[in-house]
Amino acid sequence: MAETTTPTALDIFESGDAALRVVARSGDAEANWSTVHSLAGWLATAGVDGIYGAVPTYDSVLVEFDPYRTSARQVRAFVLLGMRQLDFTGTPMREPRRFEVPVVYGGDYGPDLDRVADHQGLDVEDVIARHTAKTYIIRCLGAPAGSPMMDGPDFPVPVPRLKDPRLSVPAGAVSVAGRQAVIAPAVAPGGWCVIGQTPLTVLDAAREPLVPYVPGDELRFYRISAEDFGNFTGQFLEARP
Amino acid sequence: MTGSLIILQPGHSVVTDLGRTKGPAYGLPVNGALDQFSAKAANILAGNQDNDPLLELTALDFRMRATTDLLIAVTGAPLDLTVGGRECPQWEPVSVRAGEVVAVRGIRTGLRAYVAVHGSFTVPSLLGSCAPDTVVGFGLKLVEGFRLETRKTTAPITQPHFGLPLFRLAITKPAFTTTPVIDVTDGPDVAEFGDTADLLFSTQYTVSSRSNHIGLRLGGALPERQLTSEVLSRGVPVGAIEVPSREELLVLHRGRGVTAGYPVLAVVTSRSLDVLAQARPGHTVTFRKTTVAEATATHRTACLELERLRQTINTVFGLLGIGAGQRWHELSPASGA
């Protein structure tokens, strides 16, 4: 079912009659990520009839299509064409934008901060220091609703998910799990460890685009006090000028 | 001329369309009508475009009052439809006079019904779709007293022989059953389940009451993943079958989160997703293996059936002077309604 057919090592898997999963297999995580996002970008701009869009994550991209207007076979051929073109022209690089996110850590804002610190064998201040020390690259937009998925902070060990996921995590929750970090754009259930919360509005259904960042953009967290939370309320997360 | 209707008994009803196909690229689920075939058929029978906004009713009884003359069509699971107290056929166009109450009662065997109104509705849209998204809090959930504006009114079509149905198109309705057989193709991660993957095809699964538009949960013997390595988050297709716990199988439907970290065992075909959208808690589901080529052919056959229906409607509506053409909304009122 999978076959490798282009200079950029690629596996293409059938995923039902209306989607294909394309997996980059270069052996290098950074190159794979770059490949699948370039391919998704190419598919978006190519505007092929019958292709709805592409969902790129880390090493794979899901290509969704209308099986009446096109077919898995045609889309596969098109993906291979796109890869040949990208191999030839190289990956167009977009200048990343930079986001700075104020966070109140711990307490009601970050109910799992102590748990994460215990598990890492660090004190709470050290967890916050490591979380704010890094410039994160937004790797992809995930569920729910355009969440900015990032490689996690420099922690000694992966962070286990909650055994009992919460039924409701507030918008702005700043969480970690495994080797990943994220901000919740909207209220949703969640099994990640919430270590803080940003007062900024990340997602507003009335605004275009829905979320202000795209994969490849950079993001940093900085600490604010609980008293300062209210000062940011109603402000949107926006790229630094 | 624009018309309107008022919701008297909303039951569980929303205004939706065929979905937010641009959504997944932004991390939003596609959503939209869960039984796409029934939704398309309703719009076609009402002389609309396939993707026009229409009502999706889930399980509960529903009533609305037309405040202007309307032409409607009701499809989906079997039910009792009355207009102004008269019994009316499902899967046919139905004239509604101003002031009459449209009542849908006793949705049975299946779970969802669709009500399309000729001229459709003027409703807000997000990324090109009016489909509700519960995560971002977008969409119209209908409440009692809510007034929906329609883009057109349709004068009642008079039937000279009192009591006879107005239309008798006798289209082939899909079969509704409490024991649906669901076609699936091998998922991209089927190999990770080893020999246990075949359990999917030898087990009868029971639909759990915790099922919704995000996914159906099915109880029964579960295939087991043979690996323990972590899976990177990946885009998952609508229809993906996963085994996230030891209790239930999860079949993702149109409200699914776009990315997930569970291996995909199998994927339900487009046509069978419509069937699954009608499965009620307690119904028994069995899975049958097919290929992508066969699934595509089946889907296209269903699409062609709808195209034939569209041609019939265009002819009939043309003869009756109801604007049913591709661009009816651009016609002047005199040549339209």
PDB file of C-alpha atoms in Angstrom, chain A residues 1 13-19 21 23 25 52-55 57-60 62 64 66-72 74 141-146 149 161 180 186-188 203 205 208-211, chain B residues 21-22 24-29 126-127 135-136 138 185-190 230 232-238 256-259 262-264 267-271 292 295-296 299-300 303-304 307:
ATOM      1  CA  MET A   1       0.000   0.000   0.000  1.00  0.00           C
ATOM      2  CA  PHE A  13      -1.003   5.606   2.706  1.00  0.00           C
ATOM      3  CA  GLU A  14      -4.628   5.252   1.741  1.00  0.00           C
ATOM      4  CA  SER A  15      -6.827   6.683   4.509  1.00  0.00           C
ATOM      5  CA  GLY A  16     -10.310   5.851   3.320  1.00  0.00           C
ATOM      6  CA  ASP A  17     -11.871   6.992   0.041  1.00  0.00           C
ATOM      7  CA  ALA A  18     -11.533  10.712   0.810  1.00  0.00           C
ATOM      8  CA  ALA A  19      -8.036  11.167   2.281  1.00  0.00           C
ATOM      9  CA  ARG A  21      -1.720  10.246   4.608  1.00  0.00           C
ATOM     10  CA  VAL A  23       4.610  10.608   5.572  1.00  0.00           C
ATOM     11  CA  ARG A  25      10.866   9.525   5.789  1.00  0.00           C
ATOM     12  CA  TYR A  52     -10.308  20.310   0.135  1.00  0.00           C
ATOM     13  CA  GLY A  53      -7.046  20.973   1.925  1.00  0.00           C
ATOM     14  CA  ALA A  54      -4.121  19.544   3.807  1.00  0.00           C
ATOM     15  CA  VAL A  55      -3.428  19.040   7.505  1.00  0.00           C
ATOM     16  CA  THR A  57       1.683  17.995  11.573  1.00  0.00           C
ATOM     17  CA  TYR A  58       5.208  16.706  12.380  1.00  0.00           C
ATOM     18  CA  ASP A  59       6.207  14.076   9.858  1.00  0.00           C
ATOM     19  CA  SER A  60       2.930  13.669   8.011  1.00  0.00           C
ATOM     20  CA  LEU A  62      -3.350  14.404   5.678  1.00  0.00           C
ATOM     21  CA  GLU A  64      -8.513  15.493   2.116  1.00  0.00           C
ATOM     22  CA  ASP A  66     -13.945  14.936  -2.616  1.00  0.00           C
ATOM     23  CA  PRO A  67     -14.028  11.382  -4.030  1.00  0.00           C
ATOM     24  CA  TYR A  68     -16.690  12.429  -6.556  1.00  0.00           C
ATOM     25  CA  ARG A  69     -14.610  15.119  -8.238  1.00  0.00           C
ATOM     26  CA  THR A  70     -11.237  13.391  -7.886  1.00  0.00           C
ATOM     27  CA  SER A  71      -9.851  10.123  -6.520  1.00  0.00           C
ATOM     28  CA  ALA A  72      -7.172   8.740  -4.239  1.00  0.00           C
ATOM     29  CA  GLN A  74      -5.308  11.217  -8.876  1.00  0.00           C
ATOM     30  CA  LEU A 141      -2.175  23.577  14.330  1.00  0.00           C
ATOM     31  CA  GLY A 142      -3.863  20.857  16.328  1.00  0.00           C
ATOM     32  CA  ALA A 143      -7.145  19.923  17.938  1.00  0.00           C
ATOM     33  CA  PRO A 144      -9.090  21.557  19.358  1.00  0.00           C
ATOM     34  CA  ALA A 145      -9.498  24.561  17.118  1.00  0.00           C
ATOM     35  CA  GLY A 146      -6.117  25.736  15.871  1.00  0.00           C
ATOM     36  CA  MET A 149       1.490  22.663  18.908  1.00  0.00           C
ATOM     37  CA  ARG A 161      -0.946  12.939  30.568  1.00  0.00           C
ATOM     38  CA  GLN A 180       5.073  18.978  23.735  1.00  0.00           C
ATOM     39  CA  ALA A 186     -10.886  27.673  23.226  1.00  0.00           C
ATOM     40  CA  VAL A 187     -12.643  25.899  26.083  1.00  0.00           C
ATOM     41  CA  ALA A 188     -12.412  22.141  25.546  1.00  0.00           C
ATOM     42  CA  LEU A 203      -9.112  32.545  19.055  1.00  0.00           C
ATOM     43  CA  ALA A 205     -14.619  33.119  15.659  1.00  0.00           C
ATOM     44  CA  GLU A 208     -10.008  36.522  10.247  1.00  0.00           C
ATOM     45  CA  PRO A 209      -7.799  34.582  10.490  1.00  0.00           C
ATOM     46  CA  LEU A 210      -9.214  32.556  13.359  1.00  0.00           C
ATOM     47  CA  VAL A 211      -5.841  32.225  15.069  1.00  0.00           C
TER      48      VAL A 211
ATOM     49  CA  THR B  21     -14.150  21.844   4.163  1.00  0.00           C
ATOM     50  CA  LYS B  22     -11.566  24.631   4.633  1.00  0.00           C
ATOM     51  CA  PRO B  24      -9.197  21.196   8.907  1.00  0.00           C
ATOM     52  CA  ALA B  25      -6.278  23.229   7.488  1.00  0.00           C
ATOM     53  CA  TYR B  26      -6.930  25.674  10.377  1.00  0.00           C
ATOM     54  CA  GLY B  27      -7.426  22.964  12.987  1.00  0.00           C
ATOM     55  CA  LEU B  28     -11.233  23.091  12.855  1.00  0.00           C
ATOM     56  CA  PRO B  29     -13.289  19.955  12.275  1.00  0.00           C
ATOM     57  CA  LEU B 126     -17.422  30.955   9.213  1.00  0.00           C
ATOM     58  CA  LEU B 127     -14.753  29.916   6.683  1.00  0.00           C
ATOM     59  CA  VAL B 135     -15.513  24.150  20.144  1.00  0.00           C
ATOM     60  CA  VAL B 136     -15.254  27.697  18.812  1.00  0.00           C
ATOM     61  CA  PHE B 138     -20.105  29.119  16.267  1.00  0.00           C
ATOM     62  CA  THR B 185     -11.027   0.153   4.125  1.00  0.00           C
ATOM     63  CA  ASP B 186      -7.772  -0.809   5.839  1.00  0.00           C
ATOM     64  CA  GLY B 187      -6.398   2.085   7.888  1.00  0.00           C
ATOM     65  CA  PRO B 188      -2.834   3.333   7.403  1.00  0.00           C
ATOM     66  CA  ASP B 189      -1.824   1.728  10.724  1.00  0.00           C
ATOM     67  CA  VAL B 190      -3.644  -1.606  10.365  1.00  0.00           C
ATOM     68  CA  GLU B 230       4.273   6.813  21.189  1.00  0.00           C
ATOM     69  CA  LEU B 232       3.253  11.590  16.796  1.00  0.00           C
ATOM     70  CA  SER B 233       0.093  13.672  16.385  1.00  0.00           C
ATOM     71  CA  ARG B 234      -1.240  13.255  12.874  1.00  0.00           C
ATOM     72  CA  GLY B 235      -4.176  14.458  10.839  1.00  0.00           C
ATOM     73  CA  VAL B 236      -6.918  11.839  11.087  1.00  0.00           C
ATOM     74  CA  PRO B 237      -9.636  11.435   8.451  1.00  0.00           C
ATOM     75  CA  VAL B 238     -13.364  11.497   9.177  1.00  0.00           C
ATOM     76  CA  ARG B 256     -13.712  14.986  15.054  1.00  0.00           C
ATOM     77  CA  GLY B 257     -10.643  16.844  16.250  1.00  0.00           C
ATOM     78  CA  VAL B 258      -8.435  17.192  13.205  1.00  0.00           C
ATOM     79  CA  THR B 259      -5.295  15.703  14.752  1.00  0.00           C
ATOM     80  CA  TYR B 262      -3.914   7.119  18.051  1.00  0.00           C
ATOM     81  CA  PRO B 263      -3.172   4.605  15.276  1.00  0.00           C
ATOM     82  CA  VAL B 264      -5.889   4.329  12.619  1.00  0.00           C
ATOM     83  CA  VAL B 267     -11.525   4.024   7.791  1.00  0.00           C
ATOM     84  CA  VAL B 268     -15.289   4.032   7.181  1.00  0.00           C
ATOM     85  CA  THR B 269     -16.198   4.793   3.552  1.00  0.00           C
ATOM     86  CA  SER B 270     -17.945   8.057   2.641  1.00  0.00           C
ATOM     87  CA  ARG B 271     -21.190   6.254   1.841  1.00  0.00           C
ATOM     88  CA  VAL B 292     -10.772   2.312  -1.837  1.00  0.00           C
ATOM     89  CA  ALA B 295     -15.748   2.597  -1.997  1.00  0.00           C
ATOM     90  CA  THR B 296     -15.169   5.347  -4.554  1.00  0.00           C
ATOM     91  CA  HIS B 299     -19.918   6.839  -3.531  1.00  0.00           C
ATOM     92  CA  ARG B 300     -20.098   7.912  -7.168  1.00  0.00           C
ATOM     93  CA  CYS B 303     -23.802  10.930  -6.346  1.00  0.00           C
ATOM     94  CA  LEU B 304     -25.171  10.005  -9.785  1.00  0.00           C
ATOM     95  CA  GLU B 307     -27.785  13.996 -10.151  1.00  0.00           C
TER      96      GLU B 307
END
